[in-house]
Amino acid sequence: MAKYILALDQGTTSSRAIVFDNTGAMRAKAQAEYAQIYPEDGWVEHDPLEIFSSQIAVASEAVARAGLNKKQLAAVGITNQRETTVVWERDTGRPVCNAIVWQCRRTAAACDRLIADGYADMIYDKTGLPVDAYFSATKLAWILDNIPNARRRAERGELLFGTVDTYLMWKFSAGSVFATDYTNASRTMLFNIHTLEWDDELLRLFGVPRAMLPEVKPSCGLFGYTDEAVFGAKIPISGVAGDQQASLFGHRGVEEGLCKNTFGTGCFLLMNTGDKAVRSAHGLITTLAASADGNVKYALEGSVFVGGAVVQWLRDGMRLIRTAAESEEHAKKVPDTLGVYIVPAFVGLGAPYWDAYARGTVTGITRGTTKEHFIRAALESIDYQVYDVLAAMEKDSGIKVSKLAVDGGGSTNDFLMQFMADIANVNIVRPAAVEATALGAAHLAGLAAGVCGAGFGSGADGETVFVPNTDKAAREALLRGWHEAVRKSLA
């Protein structure tokens, strides 16, 4: 019997694939970056066909590196960048335009109008989401209103909508699977997280025909099968979750109060709140968590739009470093930032501020400022933003966080992790394998396929714990400086 699971991890800047055995040990992985498209200031797009081609290429590469063929796979799990919006033709699978990425701010004015018209409370009550361009609904409405004939074709049933998981399943199954899971649906601003259904009132508000929408299923279960002509084998797709919920599941964050942060292109902090949908008074999202036991679970989430992307900016925009790894080396050359703060609000600020019009700000520059101070300030900005979300989460939940599980590319940066521990005054726990997102998707798929148990991935050892090493007065002084810089960046 096949004992291997393929996790497809479709991220904002790259597509990845990882092969796990039925114990959760990683056997092989492959990764490919793809193009980021910026048609106008604040707009971000991806080519859906490039997403698909890159994902199928790395899947084949990972399986080959593991010394397997696809028929030896017991299950496929999918995890994906959330909120990114794809519309394609039902008959051909061709996208009608580029995907509008979660980072894109083109619909900020439309969100302002919804708030001014008094819809914010109704939308939050149903979806757990603030009205923001981050989510899918206004992106989908923009496509229907701005792509020639899109609305008319959608009303005739010719066009389909999905987040990236839905689009990949459609393509991998040759159009036989049109579905999503609870976690991805909960990010669209069209799905009622209490009734677990697409909401008619929201569909009318955004002008979305119900025929465009995929079937919504639990994260752990059979969604369908890959098509042999497309994928090379008929394999069950049996686990699907948005990347951050997959990460929480991968950290075994299945109990109330467990908390994780992913240091990726953005940063995403999630706390499992069990069967309670906690209403936030501090700018957080109430969302659905991935679950494998058949019971609906909720989570509080805070999103930082620009996390690791600030390091990409240092490398590609400012040309201060040649590789992302160099940022740690430069940051350690100076004892502090010499009073420099960078607020990387390149596409506005997410939780807890939710200011779509905030823009990047640098404060505290003097004649003594060096490249090293600037790079250190950029790295520290990531942790400051995560701290703001963590503080809001503690207030909403009433739970004091004593440890924070971490993953994502940024979690390999020891400077970043130690400063996170210092500024938040919590233990930072980094597992030996930081592939928690893919691990979570694989675990969901493997459980549904009956090829793994609850201990999946627990065999890895070598966990690293970063312990706070800054006194209270120093920490509070740093935070005062940060919050003053944030005030200057707000619109």
PDB file of C-alpha atoms in Angstrom, residues 36-319:
ATOM      1  CA  GLN A  36       5.067  39.099  -9.279  1.00  0.00           C
ATOM      2  CA  ILE A  37       3.096  41.529 -11.427  1.00  0.00           C
ATOM      3  CA  TYR A  38       2.595  45.173 -10.393  1.00  0.00           C
ATOM      4  CA  PRO A  39       0.420  46.904 -13.045  1.00  0.00           C
ATOM      5  CA  GLU A  40      -0.145  50.047 -10.948  1.00  0.00           C
ATOM      6  CA  ASP A  41       0.880  51.475  -7.589  1.00  0.00           C
ATOM      7  CA  GLY A  42      -0.562  49.224  -4.870  1.00  0.00           C
ATOM      8  CA  TRP A  43      -1.784  46.574  -7.346  1.00  0.00           C
ATOM      9  CA  VAL A  44      -0.423  43.015  -7.160  1.00  0.00           C
ATOM     10  CA  GLU A  45      -1.249  40.206  -9.602  1.00  0.00           C
ATOM     11  CA  HIS A  46      -0.198  36.658 -10.495  1.00  0.00           C
ATOM     12  CA  ASP A  47      -0.666  34.694 -13.697  1.00  0.00           C
ATOM     13  CA  PRO A  48      -2.882  31.710 -12.705  1.00  0.00           C
ATOM     14  CA  LEU A  49      -1.461  29.581 -15.502  1.00  0.00           C
ATOM     15  CA  GLU A  50       2.047  30.193 -14.182  1.00  0.00           C
ATOM     16  CA  ILE A  51       0.868  29.263 -10.691  1.00  0.00           C
ATOM     17  CA  PHE A  52      -0.472  25.970 -12.079  1.00  0.00           C
ATOM     18  CA  SER A  53       2.535  25.202 -14.281  1.00  0.00           C
ATOM     19  CA  SER A  54       5.010  25.949 -11.499  1.00  0.00           C
ATOM     20  CA  GLN A  55       3.044  23.833  -9.043  1.00  0.00           C
ATOM     21  CA  ILE A  56       2.815  20.809 -11.335  1.00  0.00           C
ATOM     22  CA  ALA A  57       6.529  21.133 -12.166  1.00  0.00           C
ATOM     23  CA  VAL A  58       7.684  21.130  -8.533  1.00  0.00           C
ATOM     24  CA  ALA A  59       5.295  18.270  -7.727  1.00  0.00           C
ATOM     25  CA  SER A  60       6.933  16.120 -10.396  1.00  0.00           C
ATOM     26  CA  GLU A  61      10.400  17.186  -9.288  1.00  0.00           C
ATOM     27  CA  ALA A  62       9.773  16.389  -5.611  1.00  0.00           C
ATOM     28  CA  VAL A  63       8.334  12.956  -6.399  1.00  0.00           C
ATOM     29  CA  ALA A  64      11.330  12.193  -8.630  1.00  0.00           C
ATOM     30  CA  ARG A  65      13.791  13.366  -5.978  1.00  0.00           C
ATOM     31  CA  ALA A  66      12.120  11.024  -3.484  1.00  0.00           C
ATOM     32  CA  GLY A  67      12.775   8.157  -5.887  1.00  0.00           C
ATOM     33  CA  LEU A  68       9.077   7.487  -6.358  1.00  0.00           C
ATOM     34  CA  ASN A  69       6.500   7.581  -9.085  1.00  0.00           C
ATOM     35  CA  LYS A  70       3.182   9.335  -8.586  1.00  0.00           C
ATOM     36  CA  LYS A  71       1.293   6.046  -8.311  1.00  0.00           C
ATOM     37  CA  GLN A  72       3.112   5.412  -5.021  1.00  0.00           C
ATOM     38  CA  LEU A  73       1.402   8.437  -3.461  1.00  0.00           C
ATOM     39  CA  ALA A  74      -1.478   7.679  -1.090  1.00  0.00           C
ATOM     40  CA  ALA A  75      -2.801  11.221  -0.945  1.00  0.00           C
ATOM     41  CA  VAL A  76      -2.298  14.819  -1.978  1.00  0.00           C
ATOM     42  CA  GLY A  77      -2.702  17.722   0.440  1.00  0.00           C
ATOM     43  CA  ILE A  78      -3.003  21.312  -0.727  1.00  0.00           C
ATOM     44  CA  THR A  79      -2.204  24.482   1.174  1.00  0.00           C
ATOM     45  CA  ASN A  80      -2.229  27.883  -0.437  1.00  0.00           C
ATOM     46  CA  GLN A  81      -1.964  31.639  -0.268  1.00  0.00           C
ATOM     47  CA  ARG A  82      -5.405  32.759   0.827  1.00  0.00           C
ATOM     48  CA  GLU A  83      -7.755  35.505  -0.433  1.00  0.00           C
ATOM     49  CA  THR A  84      -6.020  35.635  -3.824  1.00  0.00           C
ATOM     50  CA  THR A  85      -8.860  35.644  -6.347  1.00  0.00           C
ATOM     51  CA  VAL A  86      -9.058  33.692  -9.611  1.00  0.00           C
ATOM     52  CA  VAL A  87     -11.906  33.730 -12.145  1.00  0.00           C
ATOM     53  CA  TRP A  88     -11.825  31.286 -15.057  1.00  0.00           C
ATOM     54  CA  GLU A  89     -13.976  29.845 -17.811  1.00  0.00           C
ATOM     55  CA  ARG A  90     -15.972  26.774 -16.870  1.00  0.00           C
ATOM     56  CA  ASP A  91     -15.535  25.153 -20.293  1.00  0.00           C
ATOM     57  CA  THR A  92     -11.840  25.813 -20.936  1.00  0.00           C
ATOM     58  CA  GLY A  93     -10.235  26.515 -17.548  1.00  0.00           C
ATOM     59  CA  ARG A  94      -8.728  29.699 -18.988  1.00  0.00           C
ATOM     60  CA  PRO A  95      -8.501  32.616 -16.534  1.00  0.00           C
ATOM     61  CA  VAL A  96     -10.347  35.747 -17.650  1.00  0.00           C
ATOM     62  CA  CYS A  97      -7.575  37.913 -16.168  1.00  0.00           C
ATOM     63  CA  ASN A  98      -4.622  37.691 -13.836  1.00  0.00           C
ATOM     64  CA  ALA A  99      -5.289  36.590 -10.265  1.00  0.00           C
ATOM     65  CA  ILE A 100      -5.718  39.526  -7.890  1.00  0.00           C
ATOM     66  CA  VAL A 101      -3.352  38.830  -4.988  1.00  0.00           C
ATOM     67  CA  TRP A 102      -4.263  39.222  -1.314  1.00  0.00           C
ATOM     68  CA  GLN A 103      -1.742  42.088  -1.066  1.00  0.00           C
ATOM     69  CA  CYS A 104      -3.491  44.122  -3.791  1.00  0.00           C
ATOM     70  CA  ARG A 105      -5.086  47.394  -2.636  1.00  0.00           C
ATOM     71  CA  ARG A 106      -7.029  48.350  -5.780  1.00  0.00           C
ATOM     72  CA  THR A 107     -10.381  47.934  -4.009  1.00  0.00           C
ATOM     73  CA  ALA A 108      -9.558  50.054  -0.937  1.00  0.00           C
ATOM     74  CA  ALA A 109     -11.950  52.825  -2.074  1.00  0.00           C
ATOM     75  CA  ALA A 110     -14.751  50.286  -2.557  1.00  0.00           C
ATOM     76  CA  CYS A 111     -14.173  49.102   1.013  1.00  0.00           C
ATOM     77  CA  ASP A 112     -14.338  52.698   2.237  1.00  0.00           C
ATOM     78  CA  ARG A 113     -17.746  53.043   0.585  1.00  0.00           C
ATOM     79  CA  LEU A 114     -19.023  49.871   2.235  1.00  0.00           C
ATOM     80  CA  ILE A 115     -17.934  51.172   5.624  1.00  0.00           C
ATOM     81  CA  ALA A 116     -19.455  54.609   4.971  1.00  0.00           C
ATOM     82  CA  ASP A 117     -22.715  52.943   3.922  1.00  0.00           C
ATOM     83  CA  GLY A 118     -22.910  51.108   7.250  1.00  0.00           C
ATOM     84  CA  TYR A 119     -22.153  47.535   6.191  1.00  0.00           C
ATOM     85  CA  ALA A 120     -19.087  46.893   8.374  1.00  0.00           C
ATOM     86  CA  ASP A 121     -20.905  45.441  11.401  1.00  0.00           C
ATOM     87  CA  MET A 122     -23.117  43.164   9.317  1.00  0.00           C
ATOM     88  CA  ILE A 123     -20.123  41.835   7.399  1.00  0.00           C
ATOM     89  CA  TYR A 124     -18.098  41.250  10.565  1.00  0.00           C
ATOM     90  CA  ASP A 125     -21.028  39.552  12.311  1.00  0.00           C
ATOM     91  CA  LYS A 126     -21.363  37.045   9.478  1.00  0.00           C
ATOM     92  CA  THR A 127     -17.754  36.541   8.378  1.00  0.00           C
ATOM     93  CA  GLY A 128     -15.524  37.538  11.301  1.00  0.00           C
ATOM     94  CA  LEU A 129     -13.675  39.856   8.908  1.00  0.00           C
ATOM     95  CA  PRO A 130     -13.218  43.619   8.849  1.00  0.00           C
ATOM     96  CA  VAL A 131     -14.102  45.311   5.572  1.00  0.00           C
ATOM     97  CA  ASP A 132     -10.762  45.464   3.786  1.00  0.00           C
ATOM     98  CA  ALA A 133      -9.299  45.062   0.302  1.00  0.00           C
ATOM     99  CA  TYR A 134      -7.281  42.136   1.700  1.00  0.00           C
ATOM    100  CA  PHE A 135     -10.222  39.734   1.298  1.00  0.00           C
ATOM    101  CA  SER A 136     -11.671  38.189  -1.849  1.00  0.00           C
ATOM    102  CA  ALA A 137     -15.156  39.701  -2.178  1.00  0.00           C
ATOM    103  CA  THR A 138     -14.228  43.165  -3.428  1.00  0.00           C
ATOM    104  CA  LYS A 139     -11.550  41.651  -5.694  1.00  0.00           C
ATOM    105  CA  LEU A 140     -14.158  39.384  -7.272  1.00  0.00           C
ATOM    106  CA  ALA A 141     -16.600  42.280  -7.639  1.00  0.00           C
ATOM    107  CA  TRP A 142     -13.844  44.313  -9.333  1.00  0.00           C
ATOM    108  CA  ILE A 143     -13.265  41.547 -11.889  1.00  0.00           C
ATOM    109  CA  LEU A 144     -16.987  41.252 -12.612  1.00  0.00           C
ATOM    110  CA  ASP A 145     -17.270  45.016 -13.060  1.00  0.00           C
ATOM    111  CA  ASN A 146     -14.062  45.703 -14.982  1.00  0.00           C
ATOM    112  CA  ILE A 147     -13.325  42.705 -17.232  1.00  0.00           C
ATOM    113  CA  PRO A 148     -15.385  42.962 -20.446  1.00  0.00           C
ATOM    114  CA  ASN A 149     -18.520  40.774 -20.361  1.00  0.00           C
ATOM    115  CA  ALA A 150     -17.418  39.116 -17.105  1.00  0.00           C
ATOM    116  CA  ARG A 151     -20.607  39.859 -15.170  1.00  0.00           C
ATOM    117  CA  ARG A 152     -22.899  38.759 -17.989  1.00  0.00           C
ATOM    118  CA  ARG A 153     -20.909  35.561 -18.505  1.00  0.00           C
ATOM    119  CA  ALA A 154     -20.880  34.849 -14.768  1.00  0.00           C
ATOM    120  CA  GLU A 155     -24.650  35.256 -14.578  1.00  0.00           C
ATOM    121  CA  ARG A 156     -24.994  32.766 -17.452  1.00  0.00           C
ATOM    122  CA  GLY A 157     -22.899  30.252 -15.487  1.00  0.00           C
ATOM    123  CA  GLU A 158     -19.906  30.432 -17.807  1.00  0.00           C
ATOM    124  CA  LEU A 159     -17.359  31.675 -15.223  1.00  0.00           C
ATOM    125  CA  LEU A 160     -16.124  30.189 -11.970  1.00  0.00           C
ATOM    126  CA  PHE A 161     -14.519  31.799  -8.929  1.00  0.00           C
ATOM    127  CA  GLY A 162     -12.058  30.292  -6.543  1.00  0.00           C
ATOM    128  CA  THR A 163      -9.181  30.936  -4.256  1.00  0.00           C
ATOM    129  CA  VAL A 164      -5.930  29.282  -5.332  1.00  0.00           C
ATOM    130  CA  ASP A 165      -6.775  25.910  -3.752  1.00  0.00           C
ATOM    131  CA  THR A 166      -9.974  25.727  -5.808  1.00  0.00           C
ATOM    132  CA  TYR A 167      -8.206  26.670  -9.025  1.00  0.00           C
ATOM    133  CA  LEU A 168      -5.474  24.056  -8.473  1.00  0.00           C
ATOM    134  CA  MET A 169      -7.979  21.314  -7.713  1.00  0.00           C
ATOM    135  CA  TRP A 170      -9.957  22.227 -10.838  1.00  0.00           C
ATOM    136  CA  LYS A 171      -6.830  22.099 -12.978  1.00  0.00           C
ATOM    137  CA  PHE A 172      -5.327  18.963 -11.414  1.00  0.00           C
ATOM    138  CA  SER A 173      -8.634  17.103 -11.755  1.00  0.00           C
ATOM    139  CA  ALA A 174      -9.291  18.270 -15.337  1.00  0.00           C
ATOM    140  CA  GLY A 175     -12.365  20.140 -14.132  1.00  0.00           C
ATOM    141  CA  SER A 176     -13.988  17.338 -12.146  1.00  0.00           C
ATOM    142  CA  VAL A 177     -13.414  18.942  -8.699  1.00  0.00           C
ATOM    143  CA  PHE A 178     -14.902  22.357  -7.955  1.00  0.00           C
ATOM    144  CA  ALA A 179     -14.519  22.764  -4.222  1.00  0.00           C
ATOM    145  CA  THR A 180     -12.812  24.602  -1.393  1.00  0.00           C
ATOM    146  CA  ASP A 181     -12.509  24.051   2.348  1.00  0.00           C
ATOM    147  CA  TYR A 182     -13.891  25.942   5.343  1.00  0.00           C
ATOM    148  CA  THR A 183     -10.640  27.793   6.023  1.00  0.00           C
ATOM    149  CA  ASN A 184     -10.292  29.237   2.528  1.00  0.00           C
ATOM    150  CA  ALA A 185     -14.011  30.032   2.242  1.00  0.00           C
ATOM    151  CA  SER A 186     -13.802  31.934   5.518  1.00  0.00           C
ATOM    152  CA  ARG A 187     -11.384  34.397   3.886  1.00  0.00           C
ATOM    153  CA  THR A 188     -13.621  35.475   1.038  1.00  0.00           C
ATOM    154  CA  MET A 189     -15.987  37.861   2.916  1.00  0.00           C
ATOM    155  CA  LEU A 190     -18.822  35.892   1.283  1.00  0.00           C
ATOM    156  CA  PHE A 191     -19.003  32.921   3.682  1.00  0.00           C
ATOM    157  CA  ASN A 192     -20.927  32.853   6.955  1.00  0.00           C
ATOM    158  CA  ILE A 193     -18.604  31.252   9.498  1.00  0.00           C
ATOM    159  CA  HIS A 194     -21.502  30.485  11.862  1.00  0.00           C
ATOM    160  CA  THR A 195     -23.893  28.784   9.433  1.00  0.00           C
ATOM    161  CA  LEU A 196     -20.993  27.414   7.322  1.00  0.00           C
ATOM    162  CA  GLU A 197     -22.667  28.482   4.075  1.00  0.00           C
ATOM    163  CA  TRP A 198     -22.263  31.030   1.327  1.00  0.00           C
ATOM    164  CA  ASP A 199     -24.377  33.927   2.545  1.00  0.00           C
ATOM    165  CA  ASP A 200     -27.185  35.193   0.289  1.00  0.00           C
ATOM    166  CA  GLU A 201     -27.158  38.702   1.753  1.00  0.00           C
ATOM    167  CA  LEU A 202     -23.428  39.036   1.108  1.00  0.00           C
ATOM    168  CA  LEU A 203     -23.743  37.631  -2.399  1.00  0.00           C
ATOM    169  CA  ARG A 204     -26.362  40.283  -3.177  1.00  0.00           C
ATOM    170  CA  LEU A 205     -24.248  43.030  -1.633  1.00  0.00           C
ATOM    171  CA  PHE A 206     -21.213  42.169  -3.777  1.00  0.00           C
ATOM    172  CA  GLY A 207     -23.195  41.154  -6.847  1.00  0.00           C
ATOM    173  CA  VAL A 208     -21.775  37.628  -6.982  1.00  0.00           C
ATOM    174  CA  PRO A 209     -23.815  34.915  -8.772  1.00  0.00           C
ATOM    175  CA  ARG A 210     -24.073  31.788  -6.605  1.00  0.00           C
ATOM    176  CA  ALA A 211     -23.328  29.602  -9.645  1.00  0.00           C
ATOM    177  CA  MET A 212     -19.723  30.893  -9.577  1.00  0.00           C
ATOM    178  CA  LEU A 213     -19.023  29.491  -6.119  1.00  0.00           C
ATOM    179  CA  PRO A 214     -17.376  26.167  -5.242  1.00  0.00           C
ATOM    180  CA  GLU A 215     -18.732  23.555  -2.866  1.00  0.00           C
ATOM    181  CA  VAL A 216     -17.353  24.046   0.660  1.00  0.00           C
ATOM    182  CA  LYS A 217     -16.066  21.032   2.611  1.00  0.00           C
ATOM    183  CA  PRO A 218     -14.172  20.339   5.872  1.00  0.00           C
ATOM    184  CA  SER A 219     -10.386  20.537   5.556  1.00  0.00           C
ATOM    185  CA  CYS A 220      -9.883  16.814   6.214  1.00  0.00           C
ATOM    186  CA  GLY A 221     -11.756  14.566   3.781  1.00  0.00           C
ATOM    187  CA  LEU A 222     -11.991  13.494   0.175  1.00  0.00           C
ATOM    188  CA  PHE A 223     -12.304  16.379  -2.287  1.00  0.00           C
ATOM    189  CA  GLY A 224     -11.792  14.285  -5.404  1.00  0.00           C
ATOM    190  CA  TYR A 225      -8.989  12.798  -7.483  1.00  0.00           C
ATOM    191  CA  THR A 226      -6.206  14.109  -9.656  1.00  0.00           C
ATOM    192  CA  ASP A 227      -6.684  13.291 -13.331  1.00  0.00           C
ATOM    193  CA  GLU A 228      -4.220  10.770 -14.698  1.00  0.00           C
ATOM    194  CA  ALA A 229      -3.873  12.669 -17.959  1.00  0.00           C
ATOM    195  CA  VAL A 230      -2.971  15.876 -16.068  1.00  0.00           C
ATOM    196  CA  PHE A 231      -1.051  14.678 -13.043  1.00  0.00           C
ATOM    197  CA  GLY A 232       0.243  11.313 -14.165  1.00  0.00           C
ATOM    198  CA  ALA A 233      -1.828   9.300 -11.707  1.00  0.00           C
ATOM    199  CA  LYS A 234      -5.270   9.196 -10.088  1.00  0.00           C
ATOM    200  CA  ILE A 235      -4.609  10.193  -6.472  1.00  0.00           C
ATOM    201  CA  PRO A 236      -7.080  11.319  -3.804  1.00  0.00           C
ATOM    202  CA  ILE A 237      -6.952  14.995  -2.829  1.00  0.00           C
ATOM    203  CA  SER A 238      -7.902  14.548   0.821  1.00  0.00           C
ATOM    204  CA  GLY A 239      -6.589  17.545   2.753  1.00  0.00           C
ATOM    205  CA  VAL A 240      -6.971  21.250   1.962  1.00  0.00           C
ATOM    206  CA  ALA A 241      -6.373  24.288   4.151  1.00  0.00           C
ATOM    207  CA  GLY A 242      -5.306  27.881   3.735  1.00  0.00           C
ATOM    208  CA  ASP A 243      -1.627  28.267   4.495  1.00  0.00           C
ATOM    209  CA  GLN A 244      -1.942  29.774   7.968  1.00  0.00           C
ATOM    210  CA  GLN A 245      -4.533  27.301   9.201  1.00  0.00           C
ATOM    211  CA  ALA A 246      -2.420  24.477   7.774  1.00  0.00           C
ATOM    212  CA  SER A 247       0.542  25.860   9.691  1.00  0.00           C
ATOM    213  CA  LEU A 248      -1.415  25.955  12.963  1.00  0.00           C
ATOM    214  CA  PHE A 249      -2.480  22.343  12.375  1.00  0.00           C
ATOM    215  CA  GLY A 250       1.116  21.415  11.531  1.00  0.00           C
ATOM    216  CA  HIS A 251       2.220  22.799  14.913  1.00  0.00           C
ATOM    217  CA  ARG A 252      -0.489  20.631  16.532  1.00  0.00           C
ATOM    218  CA  GLY A 253      -2.325  23.786  17.454  1.00  0.00           C
ATOM    219  CA  VAL A 254      -5.565  21.870  17.807  1.00  0.00           C
ATOM    220  CA  GLU A 255      -6.296  22.861  21.409  1.00  0.00           C
ATOM    221  CA  GLU A 256      -7.713  26.143  22.678  1.00  0.00           C
ATOM    222  CA  GLY A 257      -5.040  28.771  23.441  1.00  0.00           C
ATOM    223  CA  LEU A 258      -2.272  27.342  21.258  1.00  0.00           C
ATOM    224  CA  CYS A 259      -0.596  30.031  19.161  1.00  0.00           C
ATOM    225  CA  LYS A 260       1.752  30.191  16.172  1.00  0.00           C
ATOM    226  CA  ASN A 261       3.306  32.765  13.858  1.00  0.00           C
ATOM    227  CA  THR A 262       4.497  32.205  10.317  1.00  0.00           C
ATOM    228  CA  PHE A 263       7.351  34.473   9.227  1.00  0.00           C
ATOM    229  CA  GLY A 264       6.802  34.518   5.483  1.00  0.00           C
ATOM    230  CA  THR A 265       6.223  37.205   2.886  1.00  0.00           C
ATOM    231  CA  GLY A 266       3.712  38.486   5.412  1.00  0.00           C
ATOM    232  CA  CYS A 267       3.403  37.395   9.025  1.00  0.00           C
ATOM    233  CA  PHE A 268       0.365  35.563  10.285  1.00  0.00           C
ATOM    234  CA  LEU A 269      -0.380  34.944  13.938  1.00  0.00           C
ATOM    235  CA  LEU A 270      -3.148  32.462  14.814  1.00  0.00           C
ATOM    236  CA  MET A 271      -4.575  31.389  18.150  1.00  0.00           C
ATOM    237  CA  ASN A 272      -6.928  28.416  18.389  1.00  0.00           C
ATOM    238  CA  THR A 273     -10.066  29.460  20.303  1.00  0.00           C
ATOM    239  CA  GLY A 274     -11.764  26.058  20.178  1.00  0.00           C
ATOM    240  CA  ASP A 275     -15.486  25.979  19.477  1.00  0.00           C
ATOM    241  CA  LYS A 276     -15.874  29.675  20.363  1.00  0.00           C
ATOM    242  CA  ALA A 277     -15.891  32.353  17.663  1.00  0.00           C
ATOM    243  CA  VAL A 278     -14.233  35.117  19.733  1.00  0.00           C
ATOM    244  CA  ARG A 279     -15.295  38.606  18.692  1.00  0.00           C
ATOM    245  CA  SER A 280     -12.297  40.935  18.469  1.00  0.00           C
ATOM    246  CA  ALA A 281     -12.286  44.446  19.888  1.00  0.00           C
ATOM    247  CA  HIS A 282      -8.719  45.067  18.741  1.00  0.00           C
ATOM    248  CA  GLY A 283      -8.687  44.728  14.970  1.00  0.00           C
ATOM    249  CA  LEU A 284      -8.242  40.963  14.700  1.00  0.00           C
ATOM    250  CA  ILE A 285      -9.966  38.482  12.430  1.00  0.00           C
ATOM    251  CA  THR A 286     -12.265  35.726  13.659  1.00  0.00           C
ATOM    252  CA  THR A 287     -11.768  32.823  11.293  1.00  0.00           C
ATOM    253  CA  LEU A 288     -12.168  29.069  10.907  1.00  0.00           C
ATOM    254  CA  ALA A 289      -9.329  26.731  11.876  1.00  0.00           C
ATOM    255  CA  ALA A 290      -8.450  23.435  10.208  1.00  0.00           C
ATOM    256  CA  SER A 291      -9.772  20.421  12.056  1.00  0.00           C
ATOM    257  CA  ALA A 292      -9.587  16.680  11.535  1.00  0.00           C
ATOM    258  CA  ASP A 293     -12.119  15.491  14.125  1.00  0.00           C
ATOM    259  CA  GLY A 294     -15.280  16.605  12.357  1.00  0.00           C
ATOM    260  CA  ASN A 295     -15.877  19.465  14.795  1.00  0.00           C
ATOM    261  CA  VAL A 296     -15.733  23.089  13.672  1.00  0.00           C
ATOM    262  CA  LYS A 297     -12.896  25.046  15.289  1.00  0.00           C
ATOM    263  CA  TYR A 298     -12.309  28.789  15.333  1.00  0.00           C
ATOM    264  CA  ALA A 299      -9.232  30.953  15.608  1.00  0.00           C
ATOM    265  CA  LEU A 300      -8.218  34.557  16.161  1.00  0.00           C
ATOM    266  CA  GLU A 301      -5.838  35.839  13.523  1.00  0.00           C
ATOM    267  CA  GLY A 302      -3.771  38.925  12.946  1.00  0.00           C
ATOM    268  CA  SER A 303      -2.097  39.590   9.616  1.00  0.00           C
ATOM    269  CA  VAL A 304       1.050  41.605   8.943  1.00  0.00           C
ATOM    270  CA  PHE A 305       1.082  42.473   5.254  1.00  0.00           C
ATOM    271  CA  VAL A 306       4.839  43.056   4.930  1.00  0.00           C
ATOM    272  CA  GLY A 307       7.034  40.630   6.861  1.00  0.00           C
ATOM    273  CA  GLY A 308       9.791  38.903   4.910  1.00  0.00           C
ATOM    274  CA  ALA A 309       8.868  41.157   1.997  1.00  0.00           C
ATOM    275  CA  VAL A 310      10.836  43.932   3.724  1.00  0.00           C
ATOM    276  CA  VAL A 311      13.953  41.771   3.318  1.00  0.00           C
ATOM    277  CA  GLN A 312      13.136  41.290  -0.367  1.00  0.00           C
ATOM    278  CA  TRP A 313      12.901  45.093  -0.579  1.00  0.00           C
ATOM    279  CA  LEU A 314      16.344  45.453   1.010  1.00  0.00           C
ATOM    280  CA  ARG A 315      17.693  43.005  -1.573  1.00  0.00           C
ATOM    281  CA  ASP A 316      15.837  43.904  -4.758  1.00  0.00           C
ATOM    282  CA  GLY A 317      14.694  47.485  -4.237  1.00  0.00           C
ATOM    283  CA  MET A 318      17.385  49.087  -2.089  1.00  0.00           C
ATOM    284  CA  ARG A 319      20.159  46.683  -3.160  1.00  0.00           C
TER     285      ARG A 319
END
